[in-house]
């Protein structure tokens, strides 16, 4: 069958006249309809585990903007929760988790074979979405990458420099490697379940890859990505994988080749002209527009959007932001970005 969904065509390496478009965190607090549904759910985690409402917020940006892809509404920290970590969100501050500092903390975690007891509502969300999405819209599942998830599990919260995870990896590499291996195995199971439920593409978020330097980048970002992608491809041949090693800088070059990713998501730290020459030569790229344009709008948004579309115009490209849209963004600026990409 010839593929008709634009996102899947770009991921297969096709150069399209107009790039397909979606947006990281497209279901989020900048949308009044999201805030209303979240209030109905009670809090963020209750929303993630309420399949009907999670499907509803996933669909909201599709209805409003007609994006080419929907991304499952969930969070990368649901997996550590399923592995037995305590998880809660402090309003205005972010996530909090029980910490892993010792072998004994690690040994108390739940076996990978038991994660579905917590995560089955997420698979139900995927099933609902694959029934309800318009036929031209691609459904993307996702997980956090082991390094990024480990930074939260070790520190018990988000950290500006991922200091606690770096300290544990350097002082107790044997323990740290066990955490990475457990998360790698759990991630393959979690994503396989999402694919079986109807996810057509999966995205791997390594939001803190940029703090890994030199050999550490190979060991904790590149190698886990290679292993996870190989395991997924063995089980689900033909399901494309998008990798997002945020902050990778020069290490973006060669990342797709080394890991087997079908597409690399770019943050806003590289120029589109450089990335076209050094990253897109190996396949599809996605991303790069600074999220702050969704706050500031105007001619700068239009100019930057066009610059990215032009730079990536000769190869496979999915238009997206360099990171998630922020709560202070103006929904009208999102429409302006879409109209600019689609030439209206
Ligand atoms: O992109 C989407 O629309 C899909 C849903 C999605 C969420 N989180 C929902 C969410 C996805 C793909 C994520 C990924 C995620 N979660 C990452 C990787 C991507 C990135 O942003 O770097 C990370 C690091 C997390 C962990 C996380 N979740 C943090 C640090 C926070 C708090 C910061 C914040 O933005 O408030 C969250 C909360 C979160 N995850 C929100 C949403 C919509 C906001 C929660 C709310 O509604 O109050």
CSV table of N, CA and C and ligand atoms in Angstrom, one decimal, residues 22-29 34-35 38 43-45 47-48 57-58 61 71-77 89-95 140 142-144 148 151-152 157-158 203 205-208 244 246 323-327, ligand 1:
chain,number,residue,atom,x,y,z
A,22,UNK,N,3.9,19.3,13.3
A,22,UNK,CA,3.3,19.1,14.6
A,22,UNK,C,4.2,19.9,15.6
A,23,UNK,N,3.8,19.9,16.9
A,23,UNK,CA,4.5,20.7,17.8
A,23,UNK,C,4.7,20.0,19.2
A,24,UNK,N,6.0,20.0,19.7
A,24,UNK,CA,6.2,19.4,21.0
A,24,UNK,C,5.4,20.2,22.1
A,25,UNK,N,4.7,19.4,23.0
A,25,UNK,CA,3.8,19.9,24.0
A,25,UNK,C,2.6,20.6,23.4
A,26,UNK,N,2.2,20.1,22.2
A,26,UNK,CA,1.0,20.8,21.5
A,26,UNK,C,-0.2,20.7,22.4
A,27,UNK,N,-0.4,19.7,23.2
A,27,UNK,CA,-1.5,19.7,24.2
A,27,UNK,C,-0.9,20.2,25.5
A,28,UNK,N,-1.3,21.4,25.8
A,28,UNK,CA,-0.7,22.0,27.0
A,28,UNK,C,-1.4,23.3,27.5
A,29,UNK,N,-0.7,23.8,28.5
A,29,UNK,CA,-1.4,24.9,29.2
A,29,UNK,C,-1.6,26.2,28.5
A,34,UNK,N,-7.3,22.9,27.1
A,34,UNK,CA,-6.5,22.0,27.9
A,34,UNK,C,-6.7,22.3,29.4
A,35,UNK,N,-6.6,23.6,29.7
A,35,UNK,CA,-6.7,24.0,31.1
A,35,UNK,C,-8.0,23.5,31.7
A,38,UNK,N,-7.9,19.7,32.2
A,38,UNK,CA,-7.1,19.4,33.3
A,38,UNK,C,-7.8,19.7,34.7
A,43,UNK,N,-5.9,16.9,38.6
A,43,UNK,CA,-4.5,17.3,38.5
A,43,UNK,C,-3.8,16.7,37.3
A,44,UNK,N,-2.6,17.0,37.1
A,44,UNK,CA,-1.8,16.5,35.9
A,44,UNK,C,-1.8,15.0,35.8
A,45,UNK,N,-1.4,14.4,36.9
A,45,UNK,CA,-1.2,12.9,36.9
A,45,UNK,C,-2.6,12.2,36.7
A,47,UNK,N,-4.9,13.4,35.0
A,47,UNK,CA,-5.2,13.5,33.6
A,47,UNK,C,-4.5,12.5,32.8
A,48,UNK,N,-3.2,12.3,33.1
A,48,UNK,CA,-2.4,11.3,32.4
A,48,UNK,C,-3.0,9.9,32.4
A,57,UNK,N,-7.5,15.6,25.5
A,57,UNK,CA,-6.5,16.7,25.3
A,57,UNK,C,-5.5,16.4,24.2
A,58,UNK,N,-5.3,15.2,23.8
A,58,UNK,CA,-4.4,14.9,22.7
A,58,UNK,C,-5.1,15.4,21.4
A,61,UNK,N,-5.5,19.9,20.1
A,61,UNK,CA,-4.7,20.7,19.1
A,61,UNK,C,-4.9,20.2,17.7
A,71,UNK,N,0.5,13.6,19.4
A,71,UNK,CA,1.4,12.9,20.3
A,71,UNK,C,0.6,12.5,21.5
A,72,UNK,N,0.6,11.2,21.8
A,72,UNK,CA,0.0,10.7,23.0
A,72,UNK,C,0.2,11.6,24.2
A,73,UNK,N,-0.9,11.9,24.9
A,73,UNK,CA,-0.7,12.7,26.1
A,73,UNK,C,-0.4,11.8,27.3
A,74,UNK,N,0.8,12.0,27.8
A,74,UNK,CA,1.3,11.2,29.0
A,74,UNK,C,2.5,12.0,29.5
A,75,UNK,N,3.4,11.3,30.2
A,75,UNK,CA,4.7,12.0,30.6
A,75,UNK,C,5.8,11.0,30.7
A,76,UNK,N,7.0,11.4,30.5
A,76,UNK,CA,8.2,10.5,30.5
A,76,UNK,C,8.3,9.9,32.0
A,77,UNK,N,7.8,10.6,33.0
A,77,UNK,CA,8.0,10.2,34.3
A,77,UNK,C,7.0,9.1,34.8
A,89,UNK,N,3.6,16.0,41.4
A,89,UNK,CA,4.0,17.3,40.8
A,89,UNK,C,3.6,18.4,41.7
A,90,UNK,N,4.6,19.3,41.9
A,90,UNK,CA,4.3,20.5,42.8
A,90,UNK,C,4.0,21.7,41.8
A,91,UNK,N,2.8,22.2,42.0
A,91,UNK,CA,2.3,23.3,41.1
A,91,UNK,C,3.3,24.4,41.1
A,92,UNK,N,3.6,24.8,39.8
A,92,UNK,CA,4.5,26.0,39.6
A,92,UNK,C,6.0,25.6,39.8
A,93,UNK,N,6.3,24.3,40.2
A,93,UNK,CA,7.7,23.9,40.3
A,93,UNK,C,8.1,22.8,39.5
A,94,UNK,N,7.2,21.7,39.4
A,94,UNK,CA,7.6,20.6,38.5
A,94,UNK,C,7.5,19.3,39.3
A,95,UNK,N,8.1,18.2,38.7
A,95,UNK,CA,8.0,16.9,39.3
A,95,UNK,C,8.9,16.7,40.5
A,140,UNK,N,1.7,9.5,17.4
A,140,UNK,CA,3.1,9.3,17.9
A,140,UNK,C,3.1,8.9,19.3
A,142,UNK,N,5.6,7.8,22.8
A,142,UNK,CA,6.9,8.3,23.2
A,142,UNK,C,7.3,7.7,24.5
A,143,UNK,N,8.6,7.9,24.8
A,143,UNK,CA,9.2,7.6,26.1
A,143,UNK,C,10.4,8.5,26.3
A,144,UNK,N,10.8,8.7,27.6
A,144,UNK,CA,12.0,9.4,27.9
A,144,UNK,C,13.2,8.4,27.7
A,148,UNK,N,18.0,10.7,30.6
A,148,UNK,CA,17.1,11.8,31.0
A,148,UNK,C,16.2,11.3,32.2
A,151,UNK,N,18.1,11.1,35.3
A,151,UNK,CA,18.5,12.3,36.0
A,151,UNK,C,17.4,12.7,37.0
A,152,UNK,N,16.1,12.4,36.7
A,152,UNK,CA,15.0,12.7,37.6
A,152,UNK,C,14.9,11.6,38.7
A,157,UNK,N,14.0,15.2,41.3
A,157,UNK,CA,13.4,16.4,40.8
A,157,UNK,C,14.2,16.8,39.5
A,158,UNK,N,13.7,17.8,38.8
A,158,UNK,CA,14.5,18.4,37.7
A,158,UNK,C,15.6,19.2,38.3
A,203,UNK,N,8.7,8.4,19.6
A,203,UNK,CA,9.8,9.4,19.8
A,203,UNK,C,10.5,9.1,21.1
A,205,UNK,N,12.7,10.9,23.9
A,205,UNK,CA,13.1,12.2,24.4
A,205,UNK,C,14.4,12.1,25.3
A,206,UNK,N,15.5,12.6,24.8
A,206,UNK,CA,16.7,12.7,25.7
A,206,UNK,C,17.0,14.1,26.0
A,207,UNK,N,16.1,14.7,26.8
A,207,UNK,CA,16.1,16.2,27.0
A,207,UNK,C,17.4,16.7,27.6
A,208,UNK,N,18.1,15.8,28.3
A,208,UNK,CA,19.3,16.3,29.0
A,208,UNK,C,20.6,15.7,28.4
A,244,UNK,N,15.5,12.3,19.9
A,244,UNK,CA,15.7,13.8,20.3
A,244,UNK,C,16.8,13.9,21.3
A,246,UNK,N,18.5,16.2,22.8
A,246,UNK,CA,18.5,17.7,22.9
A,246,UNK,C,19.9,18.2,23.5
A,323,UNK,N,11.9,22.8,21.1
A,323,UNK,CA,11.6,22.2,22.4
A,323,UNK,C,10.1,22.5,22.6
A,324,UNK,N,9.5,22.2,23.8
A,324,UNK,CA,8.1,22.3,24.0
A,324,UNK,C,7.6,23.7,24.0
A,325,UNK,N,6.4,23.9,23.5
A,325,UNK,CA,5.7,25.2,23.6
A,325,UNK,C,5.5,25.5,25.1
A,326,UNK,N,5.6,26.8,25.5
A,326,UNK,CA,5.5,27.2,26.9
A,326,UNK,C,4.1,27.7,27.2
A,327,UNK,N,3.7,27.7,28.5
A,327,UNK,CA,2.4,28.1,28.9
A,327,UNK,C,2.0,29.5,28.5
B,1,LIG,O1,4.1,16.9,23.8
B,1,LIG,C1,3.0,16.6,24.2
B,1,LIG,O2,2.0,17.3,24.0
B,1,LIG,C2,2.7,15.2,24.8
B,1,LIG,C3,2.8,15.1,26.2
B,1,LIG,C4,4.1,15.3,26.9
B,1,LIG,C5,4.2,15.9,28.2
B,1,LIG,N1,5.4,15.7,28.7
B,1,LIG,C6,3.0,16.5,29.0
B,1,LIG,C7,3.3,17.4,30.1
B,1,LIG,C8,5.4,14.9,26.6
B,1,LIG,C9,5.9,14.3,25.3
B,1,LIG,C10,6.2,15.1,27.7
B,1,LIG,C11,7.6,14.8,27.8
B,1,LIG,C12,8.4,15.2,29.0
B,1,LIG,N2,8.1,15.3,30.3
B,1,LIG,C13,9.8,15.5,28.9
B,1,LIG,C14,10.7,15.4,27.7
B,1,LIG,C15,10.5,16.6,26.8
B,1,LIG,C16,10.9,17.9,27.4
B,1,LIG,O3,10.1,18.8,27.6
B,1,LIG,O4,12.2,18.1,27.5
B,1,LIG,C17,10.2,15.8,30.2
B,1,LIG,C18,11.6,16.2,30.7
B,1,LIG,C19,9.1,15.7,31.1
B,1,LIG,C20,9.1,15.8,32.6
B,1,LIG,C21,8.2,16.9,33.0
B,1,LIG,N3,6.8,16.8,32.9
B,1,LIG,C22,8.5,18.1,33.6
B,1,LIG,C23,9.9,18.6,33.9
B,1,LIG,C24,7.3,18.8,33.8
B,1,LIG,C25,7.1,20.1,34.5
B,1,LIG,C26,7.5,21.3,33.7
B,1,LIG,C27,6.3,21.9,33.1
B,1,LIG,O5,6.3,22.1,31.9
B,1,LIG,O6,5.4,22.2,33.8
B,1,LIG,C28,6.2,18.0,33.3
B,1,LIG,C29,4.8,18.4,33.3
B,1,LIG,C30,4.1,18.2,32.0
B,1,LIG,N4,4.2,17.2,31.1
B,1,LIG,C31,3.1,19.1,31.5
B,1,LIG,C32,2.6,18.6,30.3
B,1,LIG,C33,1.5,19.2,29.5
B,1,LIG,C34,2.6,20.4,32.3
B,1,LIG,C35,1.8,19.9,33.4
B,1,LIG,C36,0.5,20.6,33.7
B,1,LIG,O7,-0.4,20.6,32.9
B,1,LIG,O8,0.6,21.3,34.7
